[in-house]
mmCIF file of C-alpha atoms in Angstrom:
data_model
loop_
_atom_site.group_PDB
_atom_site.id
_atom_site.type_symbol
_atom_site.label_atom_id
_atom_site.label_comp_id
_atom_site.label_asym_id
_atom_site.label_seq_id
_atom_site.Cartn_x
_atom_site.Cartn_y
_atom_site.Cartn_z
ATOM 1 C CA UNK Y 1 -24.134 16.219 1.779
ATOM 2 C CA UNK Y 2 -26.273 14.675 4.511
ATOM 3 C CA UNK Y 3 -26.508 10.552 4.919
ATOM 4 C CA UNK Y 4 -29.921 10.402 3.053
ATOM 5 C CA UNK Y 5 -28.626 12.564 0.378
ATOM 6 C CA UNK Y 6 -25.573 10.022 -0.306
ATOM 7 C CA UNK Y 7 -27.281 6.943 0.105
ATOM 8 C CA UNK Y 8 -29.927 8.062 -2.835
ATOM 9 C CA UNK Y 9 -26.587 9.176 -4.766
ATOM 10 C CA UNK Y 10 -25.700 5.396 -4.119
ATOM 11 C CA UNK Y 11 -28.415 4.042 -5.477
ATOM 12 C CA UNK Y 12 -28.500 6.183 -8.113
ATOM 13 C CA UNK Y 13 -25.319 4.949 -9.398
ATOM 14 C CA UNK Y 14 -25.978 1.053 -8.450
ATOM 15 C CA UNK Y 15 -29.264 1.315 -10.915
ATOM 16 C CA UNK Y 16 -27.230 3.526 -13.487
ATOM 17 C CA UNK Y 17 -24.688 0.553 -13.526
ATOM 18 C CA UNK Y 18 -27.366 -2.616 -13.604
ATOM 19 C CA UNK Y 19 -28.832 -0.829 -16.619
ATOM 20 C CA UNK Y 20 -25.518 -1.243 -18.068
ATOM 21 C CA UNK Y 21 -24.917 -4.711 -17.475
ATOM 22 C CA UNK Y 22 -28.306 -5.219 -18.483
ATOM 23 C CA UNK Y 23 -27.323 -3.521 -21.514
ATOM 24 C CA UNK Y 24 -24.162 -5.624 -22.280
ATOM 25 C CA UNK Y 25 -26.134 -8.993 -21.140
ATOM 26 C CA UNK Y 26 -27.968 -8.548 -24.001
ATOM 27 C CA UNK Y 27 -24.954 -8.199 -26.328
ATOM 28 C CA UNK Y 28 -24.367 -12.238 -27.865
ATOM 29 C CA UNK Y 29 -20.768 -12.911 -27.296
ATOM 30 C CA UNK Y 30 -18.947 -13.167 -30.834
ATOM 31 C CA UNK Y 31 -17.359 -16.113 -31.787
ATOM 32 C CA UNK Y 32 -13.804 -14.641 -30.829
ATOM 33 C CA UNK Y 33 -15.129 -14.446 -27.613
ATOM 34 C CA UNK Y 34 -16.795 -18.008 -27.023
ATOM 35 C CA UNK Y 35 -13.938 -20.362 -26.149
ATOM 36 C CA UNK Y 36 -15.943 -22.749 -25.129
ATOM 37 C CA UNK Y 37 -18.451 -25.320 -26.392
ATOM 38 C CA UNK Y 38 -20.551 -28.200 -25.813
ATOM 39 C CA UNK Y 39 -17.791 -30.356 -24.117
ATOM 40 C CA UNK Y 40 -16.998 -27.733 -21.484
ATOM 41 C CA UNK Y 41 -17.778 -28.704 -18.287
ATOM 42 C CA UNK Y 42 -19.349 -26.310 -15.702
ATOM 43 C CA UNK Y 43 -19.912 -27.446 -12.266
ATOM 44 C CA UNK Y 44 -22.386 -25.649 -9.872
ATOM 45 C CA UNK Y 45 -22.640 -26.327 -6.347
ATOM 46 C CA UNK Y 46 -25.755 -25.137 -4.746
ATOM 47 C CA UNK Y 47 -27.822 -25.044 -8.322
ATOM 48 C CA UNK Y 48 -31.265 -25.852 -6.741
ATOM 49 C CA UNK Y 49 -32.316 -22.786 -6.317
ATOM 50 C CA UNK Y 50 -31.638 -18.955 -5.936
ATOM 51 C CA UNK Y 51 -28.607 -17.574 -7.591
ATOM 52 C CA UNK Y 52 -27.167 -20.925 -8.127
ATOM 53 C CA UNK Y 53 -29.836 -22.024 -10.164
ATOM 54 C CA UNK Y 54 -29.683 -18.851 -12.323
ATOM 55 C CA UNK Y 55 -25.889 -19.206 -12.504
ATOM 56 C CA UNK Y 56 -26.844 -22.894 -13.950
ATOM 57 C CA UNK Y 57 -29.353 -21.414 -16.681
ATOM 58 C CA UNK Y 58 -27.558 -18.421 -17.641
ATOM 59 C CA UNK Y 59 -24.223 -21.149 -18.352
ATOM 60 C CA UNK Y 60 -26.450 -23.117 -20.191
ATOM 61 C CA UNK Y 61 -28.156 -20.445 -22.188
ATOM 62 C CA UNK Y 62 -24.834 -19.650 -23.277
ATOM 63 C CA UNK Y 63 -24.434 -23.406 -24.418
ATOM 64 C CA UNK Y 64 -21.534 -25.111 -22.216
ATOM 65 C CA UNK Y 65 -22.759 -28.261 -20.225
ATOM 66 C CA UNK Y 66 -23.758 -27.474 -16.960
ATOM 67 C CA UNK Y 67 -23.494 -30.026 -13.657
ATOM 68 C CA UNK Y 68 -25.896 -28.396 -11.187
ATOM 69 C CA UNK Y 69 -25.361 -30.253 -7.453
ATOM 70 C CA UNK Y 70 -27.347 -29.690 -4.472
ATOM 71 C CA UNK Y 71 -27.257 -31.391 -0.770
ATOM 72 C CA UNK Y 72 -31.295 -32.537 -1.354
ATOM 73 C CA UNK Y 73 -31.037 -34.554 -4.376
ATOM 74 C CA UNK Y 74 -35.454 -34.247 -4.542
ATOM 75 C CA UNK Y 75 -35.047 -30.492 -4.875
ATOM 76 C CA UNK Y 76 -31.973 -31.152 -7.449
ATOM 77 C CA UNK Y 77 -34.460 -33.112 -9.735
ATOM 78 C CA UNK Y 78 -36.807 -30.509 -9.661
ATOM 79 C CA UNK Y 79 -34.445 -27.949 -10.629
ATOM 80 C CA UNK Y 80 -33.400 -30.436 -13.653
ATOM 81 C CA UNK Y 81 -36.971 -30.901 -14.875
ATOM 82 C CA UNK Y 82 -37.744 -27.044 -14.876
ATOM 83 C CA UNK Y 83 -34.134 -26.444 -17.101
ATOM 84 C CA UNK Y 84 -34.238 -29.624 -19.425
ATOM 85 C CA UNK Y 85 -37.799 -28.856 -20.084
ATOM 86 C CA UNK Y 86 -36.657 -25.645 -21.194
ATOM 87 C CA UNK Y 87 -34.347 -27.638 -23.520
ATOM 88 C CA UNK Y 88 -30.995 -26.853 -21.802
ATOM 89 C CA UNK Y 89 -28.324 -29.394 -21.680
ATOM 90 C CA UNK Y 90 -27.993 -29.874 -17.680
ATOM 91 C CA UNK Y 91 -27.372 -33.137 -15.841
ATOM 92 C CA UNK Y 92 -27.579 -33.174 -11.810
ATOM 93 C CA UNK Y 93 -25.794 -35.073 -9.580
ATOM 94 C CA UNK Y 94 -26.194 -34.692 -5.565
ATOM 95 C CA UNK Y 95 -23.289 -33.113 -3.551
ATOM 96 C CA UNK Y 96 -22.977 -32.285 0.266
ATOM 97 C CA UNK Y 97 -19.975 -29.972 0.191
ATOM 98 C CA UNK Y 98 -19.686 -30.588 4.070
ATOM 99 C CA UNK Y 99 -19.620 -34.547 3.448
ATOM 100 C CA UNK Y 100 -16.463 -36.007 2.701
ATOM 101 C CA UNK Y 101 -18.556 -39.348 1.708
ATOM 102 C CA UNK Y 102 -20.543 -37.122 -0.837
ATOM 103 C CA UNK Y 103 -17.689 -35.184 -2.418
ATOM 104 C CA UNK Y 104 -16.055 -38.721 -2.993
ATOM 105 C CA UNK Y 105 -18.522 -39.973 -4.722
ATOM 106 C CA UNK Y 106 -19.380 -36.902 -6.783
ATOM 107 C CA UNK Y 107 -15.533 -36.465 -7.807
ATOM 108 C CA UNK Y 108 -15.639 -40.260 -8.745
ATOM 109 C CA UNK Y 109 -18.831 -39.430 -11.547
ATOM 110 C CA UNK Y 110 -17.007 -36.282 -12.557
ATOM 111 C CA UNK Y 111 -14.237 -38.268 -13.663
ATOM 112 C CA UNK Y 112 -15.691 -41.555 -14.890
ATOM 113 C CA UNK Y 113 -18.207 -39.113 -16.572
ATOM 114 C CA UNK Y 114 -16.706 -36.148 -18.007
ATOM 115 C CA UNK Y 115 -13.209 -36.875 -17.887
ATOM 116 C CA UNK Y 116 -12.643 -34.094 -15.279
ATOM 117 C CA UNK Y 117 -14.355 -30.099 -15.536
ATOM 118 C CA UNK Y 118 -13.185 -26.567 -16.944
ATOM 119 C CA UNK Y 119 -15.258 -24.185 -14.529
ATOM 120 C CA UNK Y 120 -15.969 -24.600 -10.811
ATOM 121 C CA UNK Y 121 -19.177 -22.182 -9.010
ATOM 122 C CA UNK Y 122 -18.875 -22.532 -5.570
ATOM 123 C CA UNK Y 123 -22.011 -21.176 -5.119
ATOM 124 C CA UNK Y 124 -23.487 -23.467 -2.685
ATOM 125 C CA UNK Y 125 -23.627 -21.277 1.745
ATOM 126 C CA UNK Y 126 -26.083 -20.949 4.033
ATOM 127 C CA UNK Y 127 -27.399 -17.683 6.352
ATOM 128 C CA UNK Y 128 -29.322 -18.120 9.395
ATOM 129 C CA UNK Y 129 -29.831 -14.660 10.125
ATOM 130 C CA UNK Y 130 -32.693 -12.484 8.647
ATOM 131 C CA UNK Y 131 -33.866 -9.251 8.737
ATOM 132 C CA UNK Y 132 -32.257 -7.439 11.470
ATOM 133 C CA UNK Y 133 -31.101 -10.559 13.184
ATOM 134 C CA UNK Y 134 -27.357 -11.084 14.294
ATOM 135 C CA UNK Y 135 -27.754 -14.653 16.185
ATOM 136 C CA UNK Y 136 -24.646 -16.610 16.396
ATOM 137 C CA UNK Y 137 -26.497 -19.658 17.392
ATOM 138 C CA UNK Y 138 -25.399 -21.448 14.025
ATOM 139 C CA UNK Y 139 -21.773 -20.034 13.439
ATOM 140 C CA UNK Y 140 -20.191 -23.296 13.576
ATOM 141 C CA UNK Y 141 -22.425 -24.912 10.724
ATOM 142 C CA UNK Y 142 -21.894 -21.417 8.659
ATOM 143 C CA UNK Y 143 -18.348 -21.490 8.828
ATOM 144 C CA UNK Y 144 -17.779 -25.210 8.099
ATOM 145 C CA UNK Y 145 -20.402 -25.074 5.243
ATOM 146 C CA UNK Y 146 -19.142 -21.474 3.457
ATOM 147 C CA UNK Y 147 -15.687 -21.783 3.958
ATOM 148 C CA UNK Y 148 -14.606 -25.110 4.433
ATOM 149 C CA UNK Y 149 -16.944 -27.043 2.123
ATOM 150 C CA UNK Y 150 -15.734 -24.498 -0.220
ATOM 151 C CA UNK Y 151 -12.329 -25.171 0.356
ATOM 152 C CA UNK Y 152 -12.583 -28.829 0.586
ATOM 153 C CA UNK Y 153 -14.225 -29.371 -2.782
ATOM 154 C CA UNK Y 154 -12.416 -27.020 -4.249
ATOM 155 C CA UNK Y 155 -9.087 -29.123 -3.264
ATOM 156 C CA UNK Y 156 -10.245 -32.138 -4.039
ATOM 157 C CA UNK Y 157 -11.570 -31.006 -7.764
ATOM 158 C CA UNK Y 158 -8.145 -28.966 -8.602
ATOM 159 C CA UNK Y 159 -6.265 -31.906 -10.041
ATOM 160 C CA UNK Y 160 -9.702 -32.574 -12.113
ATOM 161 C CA UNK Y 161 -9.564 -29.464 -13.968
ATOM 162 C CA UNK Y 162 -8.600 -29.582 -17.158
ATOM 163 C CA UNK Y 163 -5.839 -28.198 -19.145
ATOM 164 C CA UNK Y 164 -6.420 -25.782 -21.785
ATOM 165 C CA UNK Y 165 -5.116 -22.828 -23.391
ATOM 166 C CA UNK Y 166 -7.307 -20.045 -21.642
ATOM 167 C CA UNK Y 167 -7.550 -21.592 -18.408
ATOM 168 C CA UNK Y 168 -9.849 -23.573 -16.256
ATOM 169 C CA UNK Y 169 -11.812 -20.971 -13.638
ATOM 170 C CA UNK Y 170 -13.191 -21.308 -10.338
ATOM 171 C CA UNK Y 171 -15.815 -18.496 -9.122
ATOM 172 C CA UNK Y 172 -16.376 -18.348 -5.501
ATOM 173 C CA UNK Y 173 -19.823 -16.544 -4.329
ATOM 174 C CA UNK Y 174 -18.857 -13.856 -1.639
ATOM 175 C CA UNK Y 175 -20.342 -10.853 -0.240
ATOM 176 C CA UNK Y 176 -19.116 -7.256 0.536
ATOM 177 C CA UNK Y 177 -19.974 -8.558 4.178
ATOM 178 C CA UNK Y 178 -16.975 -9.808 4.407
ATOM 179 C CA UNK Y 179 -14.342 -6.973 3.251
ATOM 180 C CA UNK Y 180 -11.522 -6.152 5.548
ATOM 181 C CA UNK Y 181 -11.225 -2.660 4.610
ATOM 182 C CA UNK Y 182 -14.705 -1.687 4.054
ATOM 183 C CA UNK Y 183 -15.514 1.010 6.140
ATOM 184 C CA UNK Y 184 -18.520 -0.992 7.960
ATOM 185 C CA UNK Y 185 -18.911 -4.257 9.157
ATOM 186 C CA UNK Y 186 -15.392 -4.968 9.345
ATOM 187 C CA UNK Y 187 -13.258 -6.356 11.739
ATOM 188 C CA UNK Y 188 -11.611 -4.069 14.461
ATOM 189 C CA UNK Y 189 -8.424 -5.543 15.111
ATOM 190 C CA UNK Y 190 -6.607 -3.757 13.208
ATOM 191 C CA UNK Y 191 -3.311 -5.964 13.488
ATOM 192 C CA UNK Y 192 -5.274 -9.173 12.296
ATOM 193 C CA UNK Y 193 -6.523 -6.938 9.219
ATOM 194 C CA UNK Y 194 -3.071 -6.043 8.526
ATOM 195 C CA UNK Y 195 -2.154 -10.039 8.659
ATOM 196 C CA UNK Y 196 -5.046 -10.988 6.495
ATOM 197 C CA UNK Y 197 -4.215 -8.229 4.107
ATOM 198 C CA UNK Y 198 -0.818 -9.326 3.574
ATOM 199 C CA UNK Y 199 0.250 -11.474 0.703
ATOM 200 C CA UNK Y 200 3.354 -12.378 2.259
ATOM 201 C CA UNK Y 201 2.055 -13.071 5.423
ATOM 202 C CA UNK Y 202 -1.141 -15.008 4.256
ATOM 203 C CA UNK Y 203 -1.753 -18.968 5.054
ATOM 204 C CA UNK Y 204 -4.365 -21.507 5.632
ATOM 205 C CA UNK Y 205 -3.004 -21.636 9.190
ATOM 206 C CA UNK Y 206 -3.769 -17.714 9.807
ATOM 207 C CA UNK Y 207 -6.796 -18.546 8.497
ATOM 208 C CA UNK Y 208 -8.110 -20.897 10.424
ATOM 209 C CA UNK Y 209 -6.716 -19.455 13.323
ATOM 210 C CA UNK Y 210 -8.887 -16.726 12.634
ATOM 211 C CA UNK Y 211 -11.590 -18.608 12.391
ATOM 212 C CA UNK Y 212 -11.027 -21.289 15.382
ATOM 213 C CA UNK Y 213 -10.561 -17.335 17.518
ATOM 214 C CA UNK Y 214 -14.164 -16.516 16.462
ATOM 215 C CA UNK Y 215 -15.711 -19.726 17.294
ATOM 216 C CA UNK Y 216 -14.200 -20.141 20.497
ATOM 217 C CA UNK Y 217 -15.668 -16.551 21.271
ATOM 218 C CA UNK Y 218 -18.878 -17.458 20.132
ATOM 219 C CA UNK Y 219 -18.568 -20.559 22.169
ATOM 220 C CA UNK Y 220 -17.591 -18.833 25.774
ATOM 221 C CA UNK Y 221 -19.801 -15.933 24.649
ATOM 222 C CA UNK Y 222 -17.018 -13.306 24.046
ATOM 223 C CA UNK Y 223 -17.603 -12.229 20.750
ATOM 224 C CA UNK Y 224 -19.666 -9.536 20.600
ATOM 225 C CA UNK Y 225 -17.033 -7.261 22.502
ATOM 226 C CA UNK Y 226 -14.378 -9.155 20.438
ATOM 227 C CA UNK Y 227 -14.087 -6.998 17.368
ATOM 228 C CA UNK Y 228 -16.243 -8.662 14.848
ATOM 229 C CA UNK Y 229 -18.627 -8.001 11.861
ATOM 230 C CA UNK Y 230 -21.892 -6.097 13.670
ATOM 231 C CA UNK Y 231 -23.985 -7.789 11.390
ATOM 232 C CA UNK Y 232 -24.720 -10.884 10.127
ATOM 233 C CA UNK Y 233 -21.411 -11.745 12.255
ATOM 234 C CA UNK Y 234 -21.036 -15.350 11.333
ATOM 235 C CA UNK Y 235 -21.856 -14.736 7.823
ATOM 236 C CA UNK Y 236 -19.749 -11.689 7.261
ATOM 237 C CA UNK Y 237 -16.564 -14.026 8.854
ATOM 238 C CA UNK Y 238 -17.232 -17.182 6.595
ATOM 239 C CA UNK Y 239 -16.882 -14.951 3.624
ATOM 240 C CA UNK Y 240 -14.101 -12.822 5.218
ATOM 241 C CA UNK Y 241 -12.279 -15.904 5.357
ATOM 242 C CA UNK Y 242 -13.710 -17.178 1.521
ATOM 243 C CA UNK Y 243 -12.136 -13.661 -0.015
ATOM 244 C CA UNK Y 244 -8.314 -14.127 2.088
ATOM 245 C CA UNK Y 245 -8.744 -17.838 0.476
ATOM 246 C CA UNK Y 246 -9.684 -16.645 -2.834
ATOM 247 C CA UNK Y 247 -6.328 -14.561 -2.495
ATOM 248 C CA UNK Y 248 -4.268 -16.987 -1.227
ATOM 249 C CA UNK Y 249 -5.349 -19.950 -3.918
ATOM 250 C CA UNK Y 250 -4.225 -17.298 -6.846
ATOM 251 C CA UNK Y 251 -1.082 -17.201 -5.308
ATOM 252 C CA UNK Y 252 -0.699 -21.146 -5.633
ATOM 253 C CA UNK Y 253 -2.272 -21.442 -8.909
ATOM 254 C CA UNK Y 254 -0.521 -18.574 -10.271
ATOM 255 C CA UNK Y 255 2.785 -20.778 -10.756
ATOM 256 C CA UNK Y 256 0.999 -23.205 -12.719
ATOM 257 C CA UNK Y 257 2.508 -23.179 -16.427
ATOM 258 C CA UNK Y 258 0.834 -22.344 -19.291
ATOM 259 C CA UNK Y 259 -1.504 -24.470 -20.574
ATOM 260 C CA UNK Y 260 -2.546 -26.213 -17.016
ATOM 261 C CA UNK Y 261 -3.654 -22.563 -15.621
ATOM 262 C CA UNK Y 262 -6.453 -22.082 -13.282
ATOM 263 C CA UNK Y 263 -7.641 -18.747 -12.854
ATOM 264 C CA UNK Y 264 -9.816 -18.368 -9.463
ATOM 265 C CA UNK Y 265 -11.827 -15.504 -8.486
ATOM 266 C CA UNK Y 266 -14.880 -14.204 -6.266
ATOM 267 C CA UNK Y 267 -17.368 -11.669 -6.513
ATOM 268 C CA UNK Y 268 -20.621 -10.103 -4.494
ATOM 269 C CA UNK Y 269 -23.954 -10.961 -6.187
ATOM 270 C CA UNK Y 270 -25.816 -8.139 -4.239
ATOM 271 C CA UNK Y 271 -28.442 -8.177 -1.906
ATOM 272 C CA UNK Y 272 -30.547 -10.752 -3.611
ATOM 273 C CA UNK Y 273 -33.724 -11.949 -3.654
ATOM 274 C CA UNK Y 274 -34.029 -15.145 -2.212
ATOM 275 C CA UNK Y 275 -34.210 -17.419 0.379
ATOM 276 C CA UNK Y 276 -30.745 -16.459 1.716
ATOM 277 C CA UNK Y 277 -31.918 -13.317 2.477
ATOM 278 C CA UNK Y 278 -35.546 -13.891 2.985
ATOM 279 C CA UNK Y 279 -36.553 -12.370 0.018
ATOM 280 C CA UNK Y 280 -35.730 -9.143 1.322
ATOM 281 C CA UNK Y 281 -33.169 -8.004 -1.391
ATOM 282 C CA UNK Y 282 -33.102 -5.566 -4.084
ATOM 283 C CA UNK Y 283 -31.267 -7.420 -6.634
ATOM 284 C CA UNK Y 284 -32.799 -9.928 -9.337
ATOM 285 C CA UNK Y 285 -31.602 -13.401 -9.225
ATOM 286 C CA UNK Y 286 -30.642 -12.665 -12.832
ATOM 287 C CA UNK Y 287 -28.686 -9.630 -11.595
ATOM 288 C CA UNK Y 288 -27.338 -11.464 -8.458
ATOM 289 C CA UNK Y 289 -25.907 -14.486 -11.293
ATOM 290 C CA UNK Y 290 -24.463 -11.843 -14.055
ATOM 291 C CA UNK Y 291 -21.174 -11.307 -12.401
ATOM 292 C CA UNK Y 292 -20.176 -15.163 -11.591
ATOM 293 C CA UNK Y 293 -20.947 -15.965 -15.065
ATOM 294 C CA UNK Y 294 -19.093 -13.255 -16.577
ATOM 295 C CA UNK Y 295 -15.958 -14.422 -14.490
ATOM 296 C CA UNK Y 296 -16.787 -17.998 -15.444
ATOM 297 C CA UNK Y 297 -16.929 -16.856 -19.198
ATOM 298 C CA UNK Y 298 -14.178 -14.011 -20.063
ATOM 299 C CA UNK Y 299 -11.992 -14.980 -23.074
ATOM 300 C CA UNK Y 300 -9.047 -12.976 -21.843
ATOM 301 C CA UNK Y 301 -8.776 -14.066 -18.518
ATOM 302 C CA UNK Y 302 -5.797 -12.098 -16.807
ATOM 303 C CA UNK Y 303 -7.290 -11.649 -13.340
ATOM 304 C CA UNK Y 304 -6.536 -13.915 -10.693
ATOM 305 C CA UNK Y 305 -7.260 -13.365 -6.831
ATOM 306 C CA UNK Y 306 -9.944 -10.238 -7.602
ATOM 307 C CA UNK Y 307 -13.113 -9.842 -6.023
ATOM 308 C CA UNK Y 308 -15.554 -8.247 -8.359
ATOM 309 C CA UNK Y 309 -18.940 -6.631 -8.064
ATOM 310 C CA UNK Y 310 -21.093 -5.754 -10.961
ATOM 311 C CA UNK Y 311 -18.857 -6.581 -13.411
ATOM 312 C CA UNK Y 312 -16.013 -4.184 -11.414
ATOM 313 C CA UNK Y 313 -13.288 -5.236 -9.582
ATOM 314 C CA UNK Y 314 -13.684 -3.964 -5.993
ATOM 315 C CA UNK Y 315 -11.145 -3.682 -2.958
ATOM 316 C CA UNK Y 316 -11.356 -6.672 -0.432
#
């Protein structure tokens, strides 16, 4: 079978399975299945626009309360007009994931507000690259706003989540960009794979390290003959490093006891159409959001530390 050949097999089967989650989208949830109400709190982080904003409609179609946040606090109101008009129960509040100033104040409201939250979307990243383009020029804001804004927050709002018998959940937004084993795009050093892939071996520190080795590259110019994503380089590493986080969270949380558990997970929303990408994508906004709400939403929530595209769970 030639390349053309399996990539129209490919898409084949992507459409085949969007139908399907169309399909089940349109299924209500039953009333076993709805553990949550009114007073759950769901907190979106980069809800102005794009996916997040979907994410932030489709959780409030579905009735919980949603918090959408955004670093522009004008584009934030806008987003709340167009969803309260629509008679959805959302309330904004602003929230620069990459200013410590910002996420103290926002944690502050959370609490004095809501009394802490059940569900965390840590939805909010940035992409400088589009098209064809592979510039580098902006690594260092990429990687301190996807991974360690992410991180940061996502510290900071742990001991805010609140207890409960199925378990608070945090949803990360990822991409497929950032695999370790995938067979393209991925890293070449096939030692640091190995590390990254390993449970046992897996820390912040390695992390970081990881990360600190890429920028330093980028910054003496190295790093295209250093064994790094081909394309959309600094993207593909801020979400390498979001998925080996993702992993190594679920191993923390995981020892939690029952009734304080927090179940945290991320997943690919596609190639989307939006700003992110230019508008170049092939995937809905709608489609792009399905995934992170279904994480956000299952009843009987056993997996921890997955990585999930269209509704499957696929290998990191």
């Amino acid at each position: 079978m030639g390349k053309k050949e399996k990539n129209e097999k490919a898409k084949e089967r992507r459409e085949k399975r969007l139908q399907e989650i169309q399909l089940l989208r349109s299924i209500p949830y039953s009333h076993h299945q709805r553990w949550w109400s009114k007073e759950t709190i769901a907190v979106v982080t980069g809800g102005n626009r794009g996916i997040g904003f979907e994410i932030c409609r489709q959780l409030a179609t579905h009735g919980l309360t949603v918090v959408l946040t955004s670093r522009d606090a004008s584009a934030g109101a806008e987003s709340i007009k167009v969803l309260q008009e629509d008679g959805f129960d959302v309330v904004y509040h602003q929230l620069d994931i990459v200013d410590d100033s910002s996420i103290n104040q926002f944690v502050e409201w959370l609490q004095e507000s809501y009394g802490g939250l059940d569900i965390l979307v840590n939805n909010a990243g940035v992409n400088f690259n589009l098209g064809s383009d592979n510039s580098v020029e902006n690594a260092y804001k990429v990687i301190k706003t996807n991974y360690y804004g992410i991180k940061n927050l996502t510290q900071v709002l742990i001991p805010l989540m609140k207890p409960s018998a199925v378990g608070a959940r945090i949803v990360n937004t990822s991409s497929r960009l950032g695999r370790l084993n995938g067979r393209r795009n991925r890293i070449s050093n096939v030692e640091l794979r190995d590390q990254l892939s390993d449970l046992e071996v897996l820390s912040e520190e390695l992390i970081d390290r990881t990360l600190s080795a890429f920028l330093q590259q980028v910054e003496d110019g190295s790093w295209t003959s250093g064994g790094w994503p081909q394309i959309y380089t600094d993207y593909s590493v801020s979400k390498l490093a979001v998925n080996a986080y993702t992993r190594l969270m679920a191993r923390k949380l995981s020892e939690r006891p029952e009734g304080q558990k927090i179940y945290i997970n991320c997943y690919c929303p596609g190639w989307v159409k939006t700003a992110l990408t230019g508008f170049a994508g092939n995937n809905t906004v709608e489609e792009g959001a399905d995934t992170g709400v279904w994480l956000a939403l299952l009843h009987d929530q056993t997996v921890m530390g997955s990585f999930f595209a269209e509704r499957r769970e696929i290998n990191f």
